[in-house]
Short mmCIF file of N, CA and C in Angstrom, two decimals:
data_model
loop_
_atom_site.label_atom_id
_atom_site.label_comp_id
_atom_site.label_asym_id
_atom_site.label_seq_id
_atom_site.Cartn_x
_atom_site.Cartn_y
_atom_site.Cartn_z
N UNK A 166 48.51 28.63 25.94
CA UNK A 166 47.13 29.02 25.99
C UNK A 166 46.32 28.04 25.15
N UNK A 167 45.27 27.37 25.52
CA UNK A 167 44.65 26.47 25.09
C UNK A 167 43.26 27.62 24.31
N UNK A 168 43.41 26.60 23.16
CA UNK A 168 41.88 27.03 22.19
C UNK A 168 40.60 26.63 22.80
N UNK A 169 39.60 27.38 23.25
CA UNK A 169 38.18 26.83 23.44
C UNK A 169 37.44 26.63 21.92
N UNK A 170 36.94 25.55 21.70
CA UNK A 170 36.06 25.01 20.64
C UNK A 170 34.93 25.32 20.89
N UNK A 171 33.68 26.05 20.11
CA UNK A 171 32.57 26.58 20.29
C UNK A 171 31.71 25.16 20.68
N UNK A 172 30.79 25.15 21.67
CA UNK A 172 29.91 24.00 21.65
C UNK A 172 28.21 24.63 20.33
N UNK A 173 28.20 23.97 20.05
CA UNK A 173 27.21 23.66 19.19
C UNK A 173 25.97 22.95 19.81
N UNK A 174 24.88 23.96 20.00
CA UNK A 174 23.89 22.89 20.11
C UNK A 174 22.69 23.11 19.21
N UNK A 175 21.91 22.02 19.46
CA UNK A 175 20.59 21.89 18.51
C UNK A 175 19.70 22.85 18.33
N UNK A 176 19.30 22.68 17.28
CA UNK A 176 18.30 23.60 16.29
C UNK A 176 17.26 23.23 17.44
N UNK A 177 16.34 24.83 17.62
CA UNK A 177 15.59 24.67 18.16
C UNK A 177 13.74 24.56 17.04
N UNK A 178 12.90 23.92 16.85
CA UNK A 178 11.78 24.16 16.21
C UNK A 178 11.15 25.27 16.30
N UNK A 179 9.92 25.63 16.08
CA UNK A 179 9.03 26.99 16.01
C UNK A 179 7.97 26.06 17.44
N UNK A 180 7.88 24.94 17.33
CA UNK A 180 7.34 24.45 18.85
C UNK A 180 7.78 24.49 20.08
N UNK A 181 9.79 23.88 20.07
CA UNK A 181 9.69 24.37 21.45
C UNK A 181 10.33 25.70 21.84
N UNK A 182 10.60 26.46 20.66
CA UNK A 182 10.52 27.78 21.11
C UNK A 182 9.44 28.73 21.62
N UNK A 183 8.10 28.32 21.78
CA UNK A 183 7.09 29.02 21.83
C UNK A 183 7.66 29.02 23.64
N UNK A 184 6.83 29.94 24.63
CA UNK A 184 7.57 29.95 25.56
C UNK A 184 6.44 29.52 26.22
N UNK A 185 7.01 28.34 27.49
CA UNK A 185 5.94 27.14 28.48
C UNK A 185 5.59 26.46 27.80
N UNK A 186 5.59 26.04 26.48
CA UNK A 186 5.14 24.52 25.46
C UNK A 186 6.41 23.49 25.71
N UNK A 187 6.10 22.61 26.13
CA UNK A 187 7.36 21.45 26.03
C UNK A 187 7.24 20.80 24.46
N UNK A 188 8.00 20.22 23.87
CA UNK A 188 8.07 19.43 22.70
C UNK A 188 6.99 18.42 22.14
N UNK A 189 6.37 18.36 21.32
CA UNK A 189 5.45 17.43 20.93
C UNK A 189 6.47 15.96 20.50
N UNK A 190 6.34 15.24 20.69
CA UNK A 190 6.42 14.04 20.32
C UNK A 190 6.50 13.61 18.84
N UNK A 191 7.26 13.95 17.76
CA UNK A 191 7.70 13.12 16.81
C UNK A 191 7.71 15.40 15.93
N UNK A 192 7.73 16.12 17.03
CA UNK A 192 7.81 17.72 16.16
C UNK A 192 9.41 17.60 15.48
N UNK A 193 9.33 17.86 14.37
CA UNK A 193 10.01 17.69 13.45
C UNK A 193 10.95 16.72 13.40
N UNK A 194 10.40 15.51 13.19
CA UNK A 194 10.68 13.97 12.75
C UNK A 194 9.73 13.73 11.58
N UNK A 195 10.46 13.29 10.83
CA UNK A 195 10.08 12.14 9.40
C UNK A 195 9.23 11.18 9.82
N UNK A 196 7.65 10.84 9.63
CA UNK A 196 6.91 10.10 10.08
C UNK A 196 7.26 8.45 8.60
N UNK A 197 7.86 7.42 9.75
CA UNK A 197 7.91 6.40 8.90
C UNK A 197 7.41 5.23 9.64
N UNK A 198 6.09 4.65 9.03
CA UNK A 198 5.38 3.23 9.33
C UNK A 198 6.00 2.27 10.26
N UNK A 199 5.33 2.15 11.34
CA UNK A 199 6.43 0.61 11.89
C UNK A 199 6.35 -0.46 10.82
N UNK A 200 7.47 -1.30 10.88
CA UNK A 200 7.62 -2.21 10.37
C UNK A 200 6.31 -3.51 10.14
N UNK A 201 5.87 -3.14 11.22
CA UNK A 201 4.60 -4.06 10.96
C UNK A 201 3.66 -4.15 10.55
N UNK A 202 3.51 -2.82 10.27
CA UNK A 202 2.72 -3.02 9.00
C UNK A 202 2.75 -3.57 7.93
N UNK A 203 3.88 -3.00 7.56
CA UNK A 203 4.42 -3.29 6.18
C UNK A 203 4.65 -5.14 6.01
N UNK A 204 4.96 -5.67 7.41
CA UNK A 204 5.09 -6.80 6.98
C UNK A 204 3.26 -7.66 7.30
N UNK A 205 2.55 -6.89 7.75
CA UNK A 205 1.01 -7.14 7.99
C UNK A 205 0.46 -7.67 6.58
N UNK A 206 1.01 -6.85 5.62
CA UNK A 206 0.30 -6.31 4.54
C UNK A 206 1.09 -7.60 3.73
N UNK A 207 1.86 -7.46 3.70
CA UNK A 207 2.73 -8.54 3.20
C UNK A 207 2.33 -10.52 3.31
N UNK A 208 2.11 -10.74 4.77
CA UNK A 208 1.90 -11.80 5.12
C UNK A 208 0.35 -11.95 4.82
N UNK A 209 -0.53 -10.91 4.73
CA UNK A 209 -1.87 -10.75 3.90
C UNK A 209 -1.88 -11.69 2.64
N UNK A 210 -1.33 -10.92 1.55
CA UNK A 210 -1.10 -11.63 0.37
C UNK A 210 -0.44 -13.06 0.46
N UNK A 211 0.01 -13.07 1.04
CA UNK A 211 0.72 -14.74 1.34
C UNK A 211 -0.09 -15.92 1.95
N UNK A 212 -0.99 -15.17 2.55
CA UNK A 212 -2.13 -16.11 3.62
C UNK A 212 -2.88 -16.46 2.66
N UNK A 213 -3.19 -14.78 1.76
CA UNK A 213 -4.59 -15.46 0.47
C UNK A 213 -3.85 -16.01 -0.60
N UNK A 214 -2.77 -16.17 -1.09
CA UNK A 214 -2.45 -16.89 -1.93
C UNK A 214 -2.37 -18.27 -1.64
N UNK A 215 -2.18 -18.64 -0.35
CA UNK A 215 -2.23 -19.76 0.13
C UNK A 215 -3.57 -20.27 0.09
N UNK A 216 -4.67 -19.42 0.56
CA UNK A 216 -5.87 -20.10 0.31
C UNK A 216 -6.67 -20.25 -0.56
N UNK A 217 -6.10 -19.51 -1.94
CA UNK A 217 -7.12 -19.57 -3.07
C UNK A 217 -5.92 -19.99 -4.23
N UNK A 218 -4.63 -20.19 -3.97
CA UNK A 218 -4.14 -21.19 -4.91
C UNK A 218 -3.82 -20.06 -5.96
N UNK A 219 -3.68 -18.61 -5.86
CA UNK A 219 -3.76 -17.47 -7.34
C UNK A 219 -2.31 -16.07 -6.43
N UNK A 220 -1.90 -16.34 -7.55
CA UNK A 220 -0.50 -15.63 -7.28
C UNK A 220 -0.67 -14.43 -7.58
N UNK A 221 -0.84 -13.23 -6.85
CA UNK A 221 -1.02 -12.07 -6.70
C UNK A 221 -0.02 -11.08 -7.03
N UNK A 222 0.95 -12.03 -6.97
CA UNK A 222 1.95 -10.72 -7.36
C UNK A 222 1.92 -9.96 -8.68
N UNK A 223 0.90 -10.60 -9.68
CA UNK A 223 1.09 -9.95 -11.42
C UNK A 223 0.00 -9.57 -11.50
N UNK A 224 -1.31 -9.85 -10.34
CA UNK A 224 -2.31 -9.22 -10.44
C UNK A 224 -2.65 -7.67 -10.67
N UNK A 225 -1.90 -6.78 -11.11
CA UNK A 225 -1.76 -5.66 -11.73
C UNK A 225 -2.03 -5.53 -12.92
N UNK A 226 -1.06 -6.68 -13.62
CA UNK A 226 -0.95 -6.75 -15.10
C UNK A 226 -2.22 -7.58 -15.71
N UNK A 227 -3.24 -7.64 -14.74
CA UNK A 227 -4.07 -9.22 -15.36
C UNK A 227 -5.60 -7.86 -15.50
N UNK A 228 -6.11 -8.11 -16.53
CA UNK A 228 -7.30 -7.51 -16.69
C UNK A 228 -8.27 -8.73 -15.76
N UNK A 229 -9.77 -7.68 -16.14
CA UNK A 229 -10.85 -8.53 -15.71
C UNK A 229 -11.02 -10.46 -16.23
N UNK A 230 -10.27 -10.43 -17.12
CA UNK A 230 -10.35 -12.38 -17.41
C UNK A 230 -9.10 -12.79 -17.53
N UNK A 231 -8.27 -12.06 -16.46
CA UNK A 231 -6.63 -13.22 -16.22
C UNK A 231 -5.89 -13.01 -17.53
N UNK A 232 -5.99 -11.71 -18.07
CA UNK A 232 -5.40 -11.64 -18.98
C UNK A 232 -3.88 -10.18 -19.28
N UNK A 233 -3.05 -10.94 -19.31
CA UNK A 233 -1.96 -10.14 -19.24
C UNK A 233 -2.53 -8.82 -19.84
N UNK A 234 -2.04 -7.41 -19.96
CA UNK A 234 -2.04 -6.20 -20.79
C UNK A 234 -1.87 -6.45 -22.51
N UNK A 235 -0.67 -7.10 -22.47
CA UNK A 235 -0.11 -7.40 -23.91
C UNK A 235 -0.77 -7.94 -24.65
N UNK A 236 -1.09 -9.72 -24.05
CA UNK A 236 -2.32 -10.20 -24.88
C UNK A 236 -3.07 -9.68 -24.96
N UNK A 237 -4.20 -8.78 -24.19
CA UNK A 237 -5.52 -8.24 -24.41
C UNK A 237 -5.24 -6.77 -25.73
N UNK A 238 -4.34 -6.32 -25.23
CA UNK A 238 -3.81 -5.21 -26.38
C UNK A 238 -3.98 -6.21 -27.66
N UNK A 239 -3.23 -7.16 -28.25
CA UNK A 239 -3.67 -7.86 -29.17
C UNK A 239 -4.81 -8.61 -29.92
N UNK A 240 -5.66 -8.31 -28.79
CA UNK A 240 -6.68 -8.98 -28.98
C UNK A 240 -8.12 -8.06 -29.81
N UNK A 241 -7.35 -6.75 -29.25
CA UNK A 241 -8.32 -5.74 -29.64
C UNK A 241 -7.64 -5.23 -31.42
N UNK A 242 -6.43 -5.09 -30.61
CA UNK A 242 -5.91 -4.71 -32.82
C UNK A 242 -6.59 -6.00 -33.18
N UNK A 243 -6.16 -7.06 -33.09
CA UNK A 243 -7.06 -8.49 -34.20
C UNK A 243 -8.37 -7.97 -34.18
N UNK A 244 -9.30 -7.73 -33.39
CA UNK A 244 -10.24 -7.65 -33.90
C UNK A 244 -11.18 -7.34 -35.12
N UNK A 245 -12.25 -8.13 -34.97
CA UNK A 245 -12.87 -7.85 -36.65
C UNK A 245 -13.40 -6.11 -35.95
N UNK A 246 -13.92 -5.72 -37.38
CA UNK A 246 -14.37 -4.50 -37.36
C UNK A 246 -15.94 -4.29 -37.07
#
């Protein structure tokens, strides 16, 4: 006598259980960016660094006059009073 193995099937959502709704298109999927964006955004910064000669990548760390965090922190303890 052979064992039958239960078939298993998929979880159904709260969408296509509603009854006569077919499935929406990405209903319960993880929404993640095409790739091209990400590389849009990317080749952005690379185009303007190319055209203005200023490396963007530390532009975080640079206050309003190109100045790292650290130095400017120092600049303010030195200060006179």
């Amino acid at each position: 006598m052979k064992r039958q193995e239960a078939k298993v099937q998929p979880a159904k959502t709260a969408a296509t259980e509603a009854k006569g709704r077919k499935p929406l298109p990405g209903d319960g999927e993880v929404f993640d960016p095409p790739e091209t964006e990400v590389d849009d955004e990317t080749d952005a910064f690379d185009e303007l660094e190319e055209e203005t000669g200023l490396d963007l990548s530390d532009a975080s760390e640079l206050d309003a006059d190109n100045v790292t965090a650290d130095e400017e922190f120092d600049r303010v303890m030195q200060a006179p009073d």
